[in-house]
CSV table of C-alpha atoms and ligand atoms in Angstrom, one decimal:
chain,number,residue,atom,x,y,z
A,1,MET,CA,132.2,-99.4,25.7
A,2,HIS,CA,128.8,-99.5,22.9
A,3,ASP,CA,125.9,-99.0,22.9
A,4,ILE,CA,123.1,-101.9,22.2
A,5,VAL,CA,120.0,-101.4,22.2
A,6,LEU,CA,118.1,-104.9,24.6
A,7,ILE,CA,115.2,-106.1,25.0
A,8,PRO,CA,114.5,-108.4,26.9
A,9,GLY,CA,111.2,-109.8,24.9
A,10,ASP,CA,108.2,-112.3,27.1
A,11,GLY,CA,108.2,-115.2,28.0
A,12,ILE,CA,111.6,-116.8,28.9
A,13,GLY,CA,113.1,-113.5,27.5
A,14,PRO,CA,114.0,-112.2,30.9
A,15,GLU,CA,115.5,-115.4,31.8
A,16,ILE,CA,117.8,-115.8,29.9
A,17,THR,CA,118.9,-112.1,29.0
A,18,ASP,CA,119.4,-112.2,33.1
A,19,SER,CA,122.4,-114.8,31.7
A,20,VAL,CA,123.2,-113.4,29.0
A,21,THR,CA,124.0,-109.5,30.8
A,22,THR,CA,126.2,-111.3,33.4
A,23,ILE,CA,128.2,-113.1,31.6
A,24,LEU,CA,129.0,-111.0,29.5
A,25,LYS,CA,130.1,-108.7,31.9
A,26,GLU,CA,131.4,-111.4,33.9
A,27,ALA,CA,133.6,-111.5,30.2
A,28,GLY,CA,133.9,-107.4,30.5
A,29,ALA,CA,132.6,-107.3,27.9
A,30,GLU,CA,131.9,-102.9,27.8
A,31,ILE,CA,128.5,-102.7,27.2
A,32,ASN,CA,126.1,-99.5,27.9
A,33,TRP,CA,122.4,-102.4,27.6
A,34,LEU,CA,119.8,-99.4,27.1
A,35,GLU,CA,116.8,-101.3,27.8
A,36,HIS,CA,113.9,-100.8,26.2
A,37,ILE,CA,109.8,-103.5,25.4
A,38,ALA,CA,108.3,-105.5,22.7
A,39,GLY,CA,105.8,-108.3,22.4
A,40,LEU,CA,102.9,-108.7,24.1
A,41,GLU,CA,105.0,-106.8,27.5
A,42,ALA,CA,104.7,-103.7,25.9
A,43,TYR,CA,101.1,-104.5,23.9
A,44,ASP,CA,99.6,-105.2,27.7
A,45,GLU,CA,101.6,-102.3,29.5
A,46,VAL,CA,101.2,-99.3,26.3
A,47,GLY,CA,99.0,-101.2,23.9
A,48,ASN,CA,102.1,-100.3,21.4
A,49,PRO,CA,103.5,-103.9,20.9
A,50,LEU,CA,106.5,-101.7,19.0
A,51,PRO,CA,106.6,-98.7,21.1
A,52,ASP,CA,107.5,-95.7,19.3
A,53,ASP,CA,111.1,-95.5,21.5
A,54,THR,CA,111.8,-98.2,21.5
A,55,LEU,CA,111.7,-98.6,17.9
A,56,GLU,CA,113.7,-94.5,17.5
A,57,ALA,CA,116.1,-96.4,19.8
A,58,LEU,CA,116.1,-99.0,16.7
A,59,LYS,CA,117.1,-96.6,14.5
A,60,GLU,CA,119.0,-93.8,16.5
A,61,TYR,CA,121.8,-97.3,18.0
A,62,LYS,CA,121.8,-99.6,15.0
A,63,LEU,CA,123.3,-102.6,17.6
A,64,ALA,CA,120.2,-104.7,19.0
A,65,LEU,CA,120.0,-107.8,21.1
A,66,LYS,CA,116.6,-109.7,21.4
A,67,GLY,CA,115.3,-111.5,23.4
A,68,PRO,CA,112.0,-113.8,22.2
A,69,LEU,CA,108.9,-111.9,21.1
A,70,THR,CA,105.1,-113.7,21.3
A,71,THR,CA,102.9,-113.5,17.9
A,72,PRO,CA,99.2,-114.7,19.4
A,73,VAL,CA,98.3,-116.8,16.6
A,74,GLY,CA,95.5,-116.7,14.0
A,75,SER,CA,94.4,-113.2,15.0
A,76,GLY,CA,96.2,-110.6,17.5
A,77,PHE,CA,99.1,-107.5,16.3
A,78,ARG,CA,101.4,-108.4,14.1
A,79,SER,CA,104.3,-110.1,14.3
A,80,VAL,CA,106.6,-107.3,15.9
A,81,ASN,CA,109.4,-109.5,14.8
A,82,VAL,CA,108.7,-109.5,10.9
A,83,ALA,CA,107.8,-105.7,10.9
A,84,LEU,CA,111.6,-105.1,13.0
A,85,ARG,CA,113.7,-106.9,10.1
A,86,LYS,CA,111.4,-104.4,7.5
A,87,GLU,CA,111.6,-101.5,9.2
A,88,LEU,CA,115.5,-101.8,9.6
A,89,GLN,CA,115.8,-103.0,6.0
A,90,LEU,CA,117.4,-106.3,7.9
A,91,TYR,CA,117.7,-108.3,4.9
A,92,SER,CA,119.9,-111.3,5.9
A,93,ASN,CA,119.2,-113.2,9.0
A,94,ILE,CA,122.3,-115.4,9.8
A,95,ARG,CA,121.5,-119.4,11.4
A,96,PRO,CA,125.0,-121.3,12.1
A,97,ALA,CA,124.0,-125.2,13.4
A,98,LYS,CA,127.5,-127.1,14.5
A,99,THR,CA,127.7,-129.7,16.1
A,100,LEU,CA,127.9,-129.3,19.8
A,101,PRO,CA,130.5,-130.8,22.1
A,102,HIS,CA,129.1,-133.1,24.4
A,103,ILE,CA,125.7,-132.7,23.1
A,104,GLU,CA,124.1,-136.0,22.4
A,105,SER,CA,122.2,-135.2,18.5
A,106,ARG,CA,121.4,-137.7,15.9
A,107,PHE,CA,124.5,-136.5,13.9
A,108,ASP,CA,128.1,-135.5,14.7
A,109,LYS,CA,129.7,-133.7,11.9
A,110,VAL,CA,126.9,-130.7,11.5
A,111,ASP,CA,128.5,-127.4,10.2
A,112,LEU,CA,126.3,-125.0,8.6
A,113,VAL,CA,125.2,-121.8,8.4
A,114,MET,CA,121.5,-120.6,7.2
A,115,PHE,CA,120.9,-117.5,5.2
A,116,ARG,CA,117.8,-116.1,4.8
A,117,GLU,CA,115.5,-114.1,3.0
A,118,ASN,CA,114.4,-111.7,5.6
A,119,THR,CA,112.0,-109.0,4.5
A,120,GLU,CA,110.1,-110.6,1.6
A,121,GLY,CA,108.1,-113.9,0.1
A,122,LEU,CA,105.4,-114.8,1.9
A,123,TYR,CA,106.0,-112.7,4.6
A,124,ILE,CA,105.1,-109.6,3.5
A,125,GLY,CA,101.4,-110.1,5.3
A,126,LYS,CA,99.3,-109.1,2.0
A,127,GLU,CA,96.9,-111.5,3.1
A,128,GLN,CA,92.8,-111.2,2.7
A,129,TRP,CA,90.0,-112.1,2.0
A,130,VAL,CA,88.6,-113.0,-1.1
A,131,GLU,CA,86.0,-115.0,0.6
A,132,GLU,CA,84.9,-114.2,4.3
A,133,ASN,CA,86.2,-117.0,6.4
A,134,SER,CA,86.4,-119.2,3.9
A,135,HIS,CA,88.1,-118.1,0.7
A,136,ALA,CA,91.8,-116.5,1.6
A,137,GLU,CA,94.6,-115.5,-0.2
A,138,SER,CA,98.5,-114.5,-0.1
A,139,ILE,CA,101.1,-113.1,-1.6
A,140,ALA,CA,104.0,-113.4,-1.8
A,141,VAL,CA,107.3,-111.1,-3.5
A,142,VAL,CA,110.3,-111.7,-4.7
A,143,THR,CA,112.2,-108.8,-6.0
A,144,ARG,CA,115.9,-108.8,-8.0
A,145,ARG,CA,117.2,-106.1,-5.7
A,146,ALA,CA,116.2,-107.6,-1.9
A,147,SER,CA,117.6,-111.7,-4.0
A,148,GLU,CA,120.5,-109.7,-4.5
A,149,LYS,CA,121.1,-108.8,-2.0
A,150,ILE,CA,121.2,-111.6,0.6
A,151,ILE,CA,123.2,-113.9,-2.3
A,152,ARG,CA,125.2,-112.0,-2.7
A,153,ALA,CA,126.2,-111.0,1.6
A,154,ALA,CA,125.8,-115.3,1.3
A,155,PHE,CA,128.3,-115.9,-1.0
A,156,GLN,CA,129.9,-112.6,0.4
A,157,TYR,CA,130.6,-114.5,4.2
A,158,ALA,CA,131.2,-118.1,2.2
A,159,ARG,CA,134.6,-116.3,0.6
A,160,ASN,CA,135.4,-114.6,4.5
A,161,ASN,CA,135.1,-117.9,6.1
A,162,ASN,CA,136.7,-119.5,4.2
A,163,ARG,CA,133.9,-121.7,3.3
A,164,HIS,CA,133.8,-124.0,-0.2
A,165,LYS,CA,130.2,-123.9,-1.1
A,166,LEU,CA,127.1,-122.5,-1.8
A,167,THR,CA,124.0,-124.0,-2.1
A,168,LEU,CA,120.8,-122.1,-3.0
A,169,VAL,CA,117.0,-123.5,-1.9
A,170,HIS,CA,114.1,-122.8,-4.1
A,171,LYS,CA,110.8,-124.2,-5.7
A,172,ALA,CA,111.3,-123.1,-8.7
A,173,ASN,CA,109.3,-125.6,-10.8
A,174,ILE,CA,106.6,-124.6,-9.8
A,175,LEU,CA,106.8,-121.6,-8.4
A,176,LYS,CA,108.4,-120.4,-11.8
A,177,TYR,CA,108.6,-116.7,-11.3
A,178,THR,CA,109.2,-115.7,-7.4
A,179,CYS,CA,111.5,-118.5,-6.9
A,180,GLY,CA,112.7,-118.7,-10.8
A,181,LEU,CA,113.7,-115.1,-10.2
A,182,PHE,CA,114.8,-115.9,-7.1
A,183,LEU,CA,116.9,-119.3,-8.8
A,184,GLU,CA,118.4,-117.1,-11.6
A,185,VAL,CA,119.9,-114.4,-9.7
A,186,GLY,CA,121.9,-117.3,-7.4
A,187,HIS,CA,123.2,-117.8,-11.0
A,188,ASP,CA,123.8,-114.3,-12.1
A,189,VAL,CA,125.7,-113.5,-8.7
A,190,ALA,CA,127.6,-116.5,-8.9
A,191,LYS,CA,129.5,-115.2,-11.7
A,192,GLU,CA,130.6,-113.5,-9.3
A,193,PHE,CA,132.6,-116.1,-7.3
A,194,PRO,CA,134.5,-118.8,-9.8
A,195,ASP,CA,135.7,-119.5,-5.9
A,196,ILE,CA,132.7,-120.9,-4.5
A,197,HIS,CA,130.8,-123.3,-5.4
A,198,PHE,CA,127.3,-123.1,-6.2
A,199,GLU,CA,124.5,-125.5,-6.7
A,200,ASP,CA,120.5,-125.5,-6.7
A,201,LEU,CA,118.4,-128.2,-5.0
A,202,ILE,CA,114.1,-128.3,-4.5
A,203,VAL,CA,113.2,-127.5,-0.6
A,204,ASP,CA,112.2,-130.6,-1.2
A,205,ASN,CA,114.8,-132.9,-1.6
A,206,MET,CA,116.3,-130.3,0.5
A,207,ALA,CA,114.5,-131.3,3.5
A,208,MET,CA,114.7,-135.1,3.0
A,209,GLN,CA,119.1,-134.8,2.0
A,210,MET,CA,119.2,-133.2,5.0
A,211,VAL,CA,118.4,-135.6,7.6
A,212,MET,CA,119.6,-137.9,6.1
A,213,ARG,CA,123.4,-136.4,5.3
A,214,PRO,CA,124.0,-132.4,6.6
A,215,GLU,CA,127.5,-132.8,7.1
A,216,GLN,CA,127.7,-131.7,2.6
A,217,PHE,CA,125.6,-128.5,3.1
A,218,ASP,CA,128.2,-125.4,4.3
A,219,VAL,CA,126.7,-122.1,4.0
A,220,ILE,CA,122.7,-122.9,2.6
A,221,VAL,CA,120.5,-120.2,1.4
A,222,THR,CA,117.1,-119.3,0.6
A,223,THR,CA,113.8,-117.4,0.2
A,224,ASN,CA,111.7,-116.2,3.3
A,225,LEU,CA,109.9,-119.1,4.1
A,226,PHE,CA,111.7,-122.4,3.3
A,227,GLY,CA,114.6,-120.7,5.0
A,228,ASP,CA,112.1,-120.0,8.4
A,229,ILE,CA,111.3,-124.0,8.5
A,230,LEU,CA,115.0,-125.6,7.1
A,231,SER,CA,117.4,-123.0,9.5
A,232,ASP,CA,114.5,-124.7,12.4
A,233,LEU,CA,115.0,-128.7,10.4
A,234,ALA,CA,119.0,-127.7,11.5
A,235,SER,CA,118.2,-127.0,14.5
A,236,GLY,CA,117.2,-130.2,14.8
A,237,LEU,CA,120.1,-131.5,13.8
A,238,ILE,CA,122.5,-129.8,16.4
A,239,GLY,CA,120.2,-130.9,19.7
A,240,GLY,CA,117.4,-127.9,19.0
A,241,LEU,CA,116.4,-124.7,18.9
A,242,GLY,CA,118.2,-123.9,22.6
A,243,LEU,CA,121.2,-124.3,21.1
A,244,THR,CA,121.2,-121.6,18.3
A,245,GLY,CA,121.9,-118.5,18.1
A,246,ALA,CA,120.8,-116.0,14.8
A,247,ALA,CA,121.9,-112.1,13.1
A,248,ASN,CA,119.4,-110.2,11.6
A,249,ILE,CA,121.8,-107.6,9.4
A,250,GLY,CA,121.0,-105.4,6.9
A,251,ASP,CA,123.6,-103.0,6.0
A,252,ASP,CA,123.9,-100.4,8.3
A,253,ALA,CA,121.8,-102.3,11.6
A,254,ALA,CA,122.2,-105.4,13.4
A,255,MET,CA,119.8,-107.6,15.8
A,256,PHE,CA,120.8,-110.6,17.1
A,257,GLU,CA,118.3,-112.8,18.4
A,258,ALA,CA,117.2,-116.6,19.6
A,259,VAL,CA,116.1,-118.6,16.7
A,260,HIS,CA,113.9,-119.8,18.9
A,261,GLY,CA,110.3,-118.7,21.1
A,262,SER,CA,109.3,-117.3,23.9
A,263,ALA,CA,108.4,-120.6,25.1
A,264,PRO,CA,105.5,-119.7,27.4
A,265,ASP,CA,105.5,-123.6,28.9
A,266,ILE,CA,108.2,-122.8,30.9
A,267,ALA,CA,108.3,-119.6,31.5
A,268,GLY,CA,108.8,-118.5,35.0
A,269,GLN,CA,110.9,-121.6,35.6
A,270,ASN,CA,114.2,-122.0,36.0
A,271,LYS,CA,114.0,-124.1,33.2
A,272,ALA,CA,115.0,-122.3,30.4
A,273,ASN,CA,118.7,-123.2,28.8
A,274,PRO,CA,120.4,-119.4,27.6
A,275,THR,CA,122.7,-121.3,25.5
A,276,ALA,CA,121.4,-120.3,22.4
A,277,PHE,CA,120.3,-116.9,23.0
A,278,LEU,CA,124.6,-116.5,24.7
A,279,LEU,CA,125.2,-117.8,21.1
A,280,SER,CA,123.6,-114.9,19.2
A,281,ALA,CA,125.4,-112.3,21.4
A,282,LEU,CA,128.9,-114.0,20.5
A,283,MET,CA,127.8,-113.4,17.3
A,284,MET,CA,127.0,-110.1,18.4
A,285,LEU,CA,130.2,-109.8,20.3
A,286,GLU,CA,131.7,-110.5,17.0
A,287,HIS,CA,130.2,-107.9,15.0
A,288,ILE,CA,131.2,-105.3,16.5
A,289,GLY,CA,134.9,-106.7,16.9
A,290,GLU,CA,135.0,-108.5,20.5
A,291,ASN,CA,135.8,-111.5,19.1
A,292,ARG,CA,138.4,-112.7,21.8
A,293,ILE,CA,135.7,-112.2,24.7
A,294,ALA,CA,133.3,-114.0,22.6
A,295,LYS,CA,136.6,-117.2,21.9
A,296,ASN,CA,136.5,-116.9,25.4
A,297,ILE,CA,132.4,-117.2,26.4
A,298,ARG,CA,132.7,-120.0,24.1
A,299,ASN,CA,135.6,-122.1,25.0
A,300,ALA,CA,132.9,-121.2,29.2
A,301,ILE,CA,130.2,-122.9,27.0
A,302,TYR,CA,131.8,-126.2,25.5
A,303,LYS,CA,133.5,-126.7,28.9
A,304,THR,CA,129.7,-126.5,30.8
A,305,LEU,CA,128.1,-129.0,28.6
A,306,ALA,CA,130.0,-130.9,29.9
A,307,ASP,CA,128.8,-130.5,33.0
A,308,LYS,CA,125.0,-131.9,33.1
A,309,SER,CA,124.6,-131.5,36.9
A,310,VAL,CA,124.3,-128.0,35.8
A,311,CYS,CA,123.2,-127.9,32.3
A,312,THR,CA,119.6,-127.4,32.0
A,313,PRO,CA,116.2,-130.0,31.4
A,314,ASP,CA,116.2,-129.7,27.4
A,315,ILE,CA,120.1,-130.8,27.0
A,316,GLY,CA,119.6,-133.7,29.3
A,317,GLY,CA,120.6,-131.5,32.1
A,318,SER,CA,118.9,-131.9,36.1
A,319,GLY,CA,120.9,-128.0,36.5
A,320,SER,CA,118.5,-124.8,36.0
A,321,THR,CA,119.2,-121.6,34.1
A,322,GLU,CA,120.9,-120.3,37.1
A,323,THR,CA,123.3,-122.9,37.6
A,324,TYR,CA,124.2,-123.0,34.0
A,325,THR,CA,124.6,-119.3,34.4
A,326,ARG,CA,126.7,-119.2,37.4
A,327,ALA,CA,129.2,-122.9,35.7
A,328,VAL,CA,129.9,-120.5,32.4
A,329,CYS,CA,131.3,-117.0,35.1
A,330,ASP,CA,133.3,-120.1,36.8
A,331,ASN,CA,134.7,-122.2,33.2
A,332,LEU,CA,135.8,-118.3,32.5
B,1,LIG,P1,108.5,-122.2,21.1
B,1,LIG,O1,110.6,-121.8,19.9
B,1,LIG,O2,109.3,-120.8,21.7
B,1,LIG,O3,108.8,-123.2,21.8
B,1,LIG,C1,108.7,-125.0,20.8
B,1,LIG,C2,109.4,-125.3,21.7
B,1,LIG,O4,110.7,-125.8,22.5
B,1,LIG,C3,108.4,-125.1,23.9
B,1,LIG,O5,107.8,-126.9,24.8
B,1,LIG,C4,109.6,-124.5,24.3
B,1,LIG,O6,109.8,-125.0,26.0
B,1,LIG,C5,111.3,-125.9,23.5
B,1,LIG,N1,112.4,-124.4,24.2
B,1,LIG,C6,112.4,-123.2,22.7
B,1,LIG,N2,113.0,-122.6,23.9
B,1,LIG,C7,113.7,-123.3,24.7
B,1,LIG,C8,115.1,-122.1,25.3
B,1,LIG,N3,115.9,-121.9,25.3
B,1,LIG,N4,115.3,-123.3,26.7
B,1,LIG,C9,114.2,-124.5,26.8
B,1,LIG,N5,113.5,-125.6,25.5
B,1,LIG,C10,113.1,-124.1,24.6
B,1,LIG,O7,108.1,-122.3,20.2
B,1,LIG,P2,106.1,-121.6,19.8
B,1,LIG,O8,105.9,-122.6,21.1
B,1,LIG,O9,105.9,-122.6,19.4
B,1,LIG,O10,106.0,-120.0,20.0
B,1,LIG,C11,106.0,-120.1,21.5
B,1,LIG,C12,105.3,-117.7,21.4
B,1,LIG,O11,106.8,-117.3,20.6
B,1,LIG,C13,105.1,-117.6,19.7
B,1,LIG,O12,104.2,-116.9,20.2
B,1,LIG,C14,105.6,-117.8,18.3
B,1,LIG,O13,105.3,-116.4,17.9
B,1,LIG,C15,106.6,-117.4,18.7
B,1,LIG,N6,108.3,-116.8,18.6
B,1,LIG,C16,109.1,-115.8,18.5
B,1,LIG,C17,109.8,-116.5,18.3
B,1,LIG,C18,111.0,-115.0,17.7
B,1,LIG,O14,111.4,-114.3,19.1
B,1,LIG,N7,112.0,-115.5,17.5
B,1,LIG,C19,111.0,-117.2,17.4
B,1,LIG,C20,109.6,-118.2,16.9
B,1,LIG,C21,109.0,-118.6,17.8
């Protein structure tokens, strides 16, 4: 029995969480879910978007499945997602994007894995007014230590998963210190992995290359902001945010989540696509060694995606969250 912290999250979070826990149970995963709240729900209930007992449980059990959390734009509380990654030192954000069968998308040979540095860059939240309401500034931090960790994790993943190329994405032509350091560390770490072909690309060129010829990419590593944007782009290549899983992994803790947000526009309407969250849960099952169960569920997902009458509207289906969930369970 695995003890795993479960945060259903905001918006569509509870619906896709119900779906995922139902499917994992049906597939025979032996998990003791320890349910906790965070995000807008927690803010409304206890006045804190990241309650102490939620954080304590995460630090104690070191393994979590987390639904999407709403972050107010512009003002209000700071992103809980960012705080969690920092508190638990989850420095690798890993997002695979692989063409799925029966899903219409512009490309059919995408199979890449994005490693995004999760704790530094422009996302450290160091912003200030130089002059209130007319001049703001934001600080980006890049350290050799954190860069080495994420770049080495990406190389190691490539080696362990029989992948052959690593592309480091940066903007070192303009951001000579921050991105320059990240690139320099990339060249240093690459010497430890002579079996993996190493290349670097400037982020604007990368954005174009990804929509022109995404099949040329294998493993990608980049800083926090670029990774945030490019990984959504990668999801778009394979059919959208409803179809991509994600893992946040540190040296001793791991948190799995869908890449999409809380989708308030469709919350409570039985329209949310659970596939992304389910794929994240499969990454979690693989992380804890339950590879056979993960494989069974993956096959059931592929079979389900072939029947549009049970799939959700975002992928051209005429079904609902519930019909999809039932179909995956039936296909197991
Ligand atoms: P979003 O991902 O919630 O929604 C973007 C669009 O995609 C919407 O039209 C939505 O209906 C659709 N969509 C997203 N997930 C879907 C799914 N599973 N099935 C079907 N359609 C889906 O992005 P947003 O609207 O920019 O953000 C809403 C909130 O979510 C914000 O508060 C934001 O901060 C938060 N957010 C959280 C996370 C996270 O918790 N990891 C990630 C991104 C955004």
